[in-house]
Tab-separated table of C-alpha atoms in Angstrom:
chain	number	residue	atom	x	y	z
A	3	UNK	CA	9.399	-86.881	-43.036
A	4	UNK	CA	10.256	-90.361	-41.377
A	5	UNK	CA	9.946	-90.690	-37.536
A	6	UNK	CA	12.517	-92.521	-35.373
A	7	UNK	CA	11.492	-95.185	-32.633
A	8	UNK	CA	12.676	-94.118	-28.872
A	9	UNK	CA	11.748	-96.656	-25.768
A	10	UNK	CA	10.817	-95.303	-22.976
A	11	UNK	CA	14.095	-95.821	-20.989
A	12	UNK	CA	15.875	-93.192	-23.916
A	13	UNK	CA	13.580	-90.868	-22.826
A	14	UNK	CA	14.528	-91.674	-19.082
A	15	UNK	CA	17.866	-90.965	-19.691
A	16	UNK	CA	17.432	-87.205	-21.317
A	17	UNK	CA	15.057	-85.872	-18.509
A	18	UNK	CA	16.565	-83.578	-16.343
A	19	UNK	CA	15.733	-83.153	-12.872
A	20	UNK	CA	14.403	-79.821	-11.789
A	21	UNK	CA	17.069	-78.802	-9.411
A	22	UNK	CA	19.759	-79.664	-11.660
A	23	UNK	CA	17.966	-77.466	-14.396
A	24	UNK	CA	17.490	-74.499	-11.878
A	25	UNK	CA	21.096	-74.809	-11.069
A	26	UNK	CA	21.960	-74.007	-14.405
A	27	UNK	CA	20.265	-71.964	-15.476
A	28	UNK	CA	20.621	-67.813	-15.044
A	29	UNK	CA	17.597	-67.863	-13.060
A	30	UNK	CA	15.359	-69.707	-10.851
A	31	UNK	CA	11.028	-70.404	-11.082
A	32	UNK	CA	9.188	-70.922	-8.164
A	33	UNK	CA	6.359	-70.299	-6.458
A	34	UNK	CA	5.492	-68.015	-9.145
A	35	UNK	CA	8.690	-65.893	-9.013
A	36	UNK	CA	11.152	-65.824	-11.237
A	37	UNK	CA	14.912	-64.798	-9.908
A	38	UNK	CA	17.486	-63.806	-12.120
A	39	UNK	CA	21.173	-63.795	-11.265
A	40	UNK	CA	21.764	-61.497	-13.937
A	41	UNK	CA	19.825	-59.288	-16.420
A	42	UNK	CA	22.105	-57.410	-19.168
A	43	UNK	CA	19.749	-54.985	-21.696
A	44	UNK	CA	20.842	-54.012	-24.844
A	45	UNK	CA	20.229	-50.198	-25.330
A	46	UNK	CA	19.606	-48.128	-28.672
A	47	UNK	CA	21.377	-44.581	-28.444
A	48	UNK	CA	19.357	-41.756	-31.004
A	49	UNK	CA	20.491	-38.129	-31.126
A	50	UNK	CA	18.613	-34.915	-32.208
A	51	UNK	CA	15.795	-35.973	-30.591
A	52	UNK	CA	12.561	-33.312	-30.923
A	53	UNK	CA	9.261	-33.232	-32.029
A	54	UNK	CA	7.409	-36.639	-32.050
A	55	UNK	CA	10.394	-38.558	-31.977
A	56	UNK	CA	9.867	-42.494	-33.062
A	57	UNK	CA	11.837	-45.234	-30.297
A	58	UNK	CA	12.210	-48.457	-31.760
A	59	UNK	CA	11.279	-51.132	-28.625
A	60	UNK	CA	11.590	-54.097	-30.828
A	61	UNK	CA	14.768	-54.974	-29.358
A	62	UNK	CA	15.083	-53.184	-25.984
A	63	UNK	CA	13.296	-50.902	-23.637
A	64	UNK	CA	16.052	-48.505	-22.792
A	65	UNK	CA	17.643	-45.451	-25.215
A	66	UNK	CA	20.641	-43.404	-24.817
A	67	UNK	CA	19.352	-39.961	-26.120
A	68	UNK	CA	22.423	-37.645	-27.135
A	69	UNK	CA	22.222	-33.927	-28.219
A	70	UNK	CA	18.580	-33.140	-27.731
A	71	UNK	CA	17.445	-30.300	-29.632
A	72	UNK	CA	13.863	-29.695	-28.264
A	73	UNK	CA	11.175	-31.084	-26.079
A	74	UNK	CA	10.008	-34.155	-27.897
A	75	UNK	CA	7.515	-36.662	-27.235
A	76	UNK	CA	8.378	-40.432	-27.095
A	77	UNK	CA	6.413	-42.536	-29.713
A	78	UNK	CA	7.149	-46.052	-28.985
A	79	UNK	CA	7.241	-48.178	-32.288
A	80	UNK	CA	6.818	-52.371	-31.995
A	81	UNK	CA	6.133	-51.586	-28.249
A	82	UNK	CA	4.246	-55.159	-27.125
A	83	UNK	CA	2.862	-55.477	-23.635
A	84	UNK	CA	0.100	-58.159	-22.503
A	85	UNK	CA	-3.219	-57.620	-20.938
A	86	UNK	CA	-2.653	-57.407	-17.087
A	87	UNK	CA	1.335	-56.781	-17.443
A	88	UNK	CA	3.565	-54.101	-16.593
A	89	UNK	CA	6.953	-52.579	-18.103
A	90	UNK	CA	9.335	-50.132	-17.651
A	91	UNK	CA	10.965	-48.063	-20.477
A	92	UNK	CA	14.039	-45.930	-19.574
A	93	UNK	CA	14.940	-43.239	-21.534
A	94	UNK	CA	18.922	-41.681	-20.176
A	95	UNK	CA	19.034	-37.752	-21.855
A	96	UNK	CA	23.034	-36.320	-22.174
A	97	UNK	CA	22.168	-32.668	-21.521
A	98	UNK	CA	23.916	-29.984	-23.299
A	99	UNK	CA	23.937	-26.089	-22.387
A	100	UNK	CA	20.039	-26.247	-22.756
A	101	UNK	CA	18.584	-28.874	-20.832
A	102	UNK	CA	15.373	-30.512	-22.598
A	103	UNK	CA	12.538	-32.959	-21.138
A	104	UNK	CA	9.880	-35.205	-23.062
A	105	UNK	CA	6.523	-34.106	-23.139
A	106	UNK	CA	3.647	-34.820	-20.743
A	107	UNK	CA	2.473	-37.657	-23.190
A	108	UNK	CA	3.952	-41.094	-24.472
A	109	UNK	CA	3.116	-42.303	-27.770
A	110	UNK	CA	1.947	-46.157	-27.916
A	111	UNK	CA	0.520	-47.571	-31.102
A	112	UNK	CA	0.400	-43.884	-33.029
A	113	UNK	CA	-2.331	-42.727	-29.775
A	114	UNK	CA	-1.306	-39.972	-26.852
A	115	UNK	CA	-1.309	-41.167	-23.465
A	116	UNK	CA	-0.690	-38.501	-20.546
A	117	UNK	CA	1.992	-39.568	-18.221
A	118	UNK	CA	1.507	-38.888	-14.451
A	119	UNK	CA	4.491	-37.748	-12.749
A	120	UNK	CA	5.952	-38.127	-9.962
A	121	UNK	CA	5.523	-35.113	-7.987
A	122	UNK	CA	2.355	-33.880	-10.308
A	123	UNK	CA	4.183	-32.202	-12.989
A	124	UNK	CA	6.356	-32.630	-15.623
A	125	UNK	CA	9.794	-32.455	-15.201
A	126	UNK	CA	12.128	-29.822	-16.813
A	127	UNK	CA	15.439	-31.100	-18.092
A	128	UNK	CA	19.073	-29.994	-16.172
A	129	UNK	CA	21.632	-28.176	-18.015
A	130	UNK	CA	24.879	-30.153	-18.359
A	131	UNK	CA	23.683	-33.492	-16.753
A	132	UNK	CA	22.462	-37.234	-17.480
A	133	UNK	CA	18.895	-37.274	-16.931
A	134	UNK	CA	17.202	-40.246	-16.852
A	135	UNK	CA	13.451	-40.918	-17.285
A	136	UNK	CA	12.015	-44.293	-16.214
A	137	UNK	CA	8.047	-45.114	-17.190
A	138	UNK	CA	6.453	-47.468	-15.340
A	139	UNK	CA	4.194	-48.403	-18.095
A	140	UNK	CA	0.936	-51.175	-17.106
A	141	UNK	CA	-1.613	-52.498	-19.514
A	142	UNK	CA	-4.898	-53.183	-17.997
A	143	UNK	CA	-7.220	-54.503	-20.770
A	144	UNK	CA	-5.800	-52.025	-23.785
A	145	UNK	CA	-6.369	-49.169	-21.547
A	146	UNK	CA	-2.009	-47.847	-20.740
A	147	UNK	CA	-1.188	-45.950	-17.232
A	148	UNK	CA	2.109	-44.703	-17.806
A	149	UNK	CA	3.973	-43.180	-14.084
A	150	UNK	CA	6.987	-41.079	-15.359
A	151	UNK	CA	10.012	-40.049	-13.253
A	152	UNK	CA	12.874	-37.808	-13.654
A	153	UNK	CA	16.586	-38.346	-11.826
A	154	UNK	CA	19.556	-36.364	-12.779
A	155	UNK	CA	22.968	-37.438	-12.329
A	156	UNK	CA	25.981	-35.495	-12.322
């Protein structure tokens, strides 16, 4: 490995100030915020879904579930959240004839975690609609609080 020389003025001249960086970039830090100007999420679309069924959060927190064919509970695989931090996962459900609706538990790491629901209860699926389920999933010191919901569209 060989090193190169740089003065002090080549530095100098590749420093960029920090409102010309926030100005190009998609999003803005201060004051301990972060603003984006745009967020696009990839999503991961499954069908069949029953039983335990396994979502892959490697990649994304949201799934497109398509033709489900009984309650099922969702076991999220590679699912990373830090001490102190809080995520949502979002889970959209194409209802058929029979409407199903994940169980009262989320999988994390293989273990069962109860949801609380909005409302007290779990929700029951609608016939012939989008559902969508959002978790408001926080991680205080390895302990998970997940708060489901359930909106139906169409």
């Amino acid at each position: 490995m060989s090193l190169t020389k740089v003065t002090t003025q080549q530095l100098a001249n590749n420093i960029i100030s920090a409102d010309k960086l926030a100005n190009s970039l998609p999003f803005v830090i201060g004051n301990g915020a972060i603003l984006f100007n745009k967020v696009h999420e990839t999503f991961v679309s499954y069908s069949n879904a029953n039983g335990v069924f396994i979502m892959d959060c490697a990649n994304t927190h949201v799934f497109n579930l398509t033709t489900p064919q009984a309650e099922f509970t969702p076991s999220l695989s590679y699912f990373t959240l830090a001490n102190n931090s809080a995520t949502t996962v979002t889970i959209v459900i194409n209802q058929g004839g029979t409407a199903y609706a994940p169980t009262s538990n989320v999988q994390i790491g293989g273990s069962n975690t109860a949801v609380i629901w909005q409302g007290g209860s779990g929700p029951s699926g609608n016939a012939n609609k989008k559902d969508v389920i959002a978790y408001s999933i926080l991680n205080s010191s390895g302990t998970y609080t997940i708060l489901g919901q359930l909106t139906s569209f169409g």
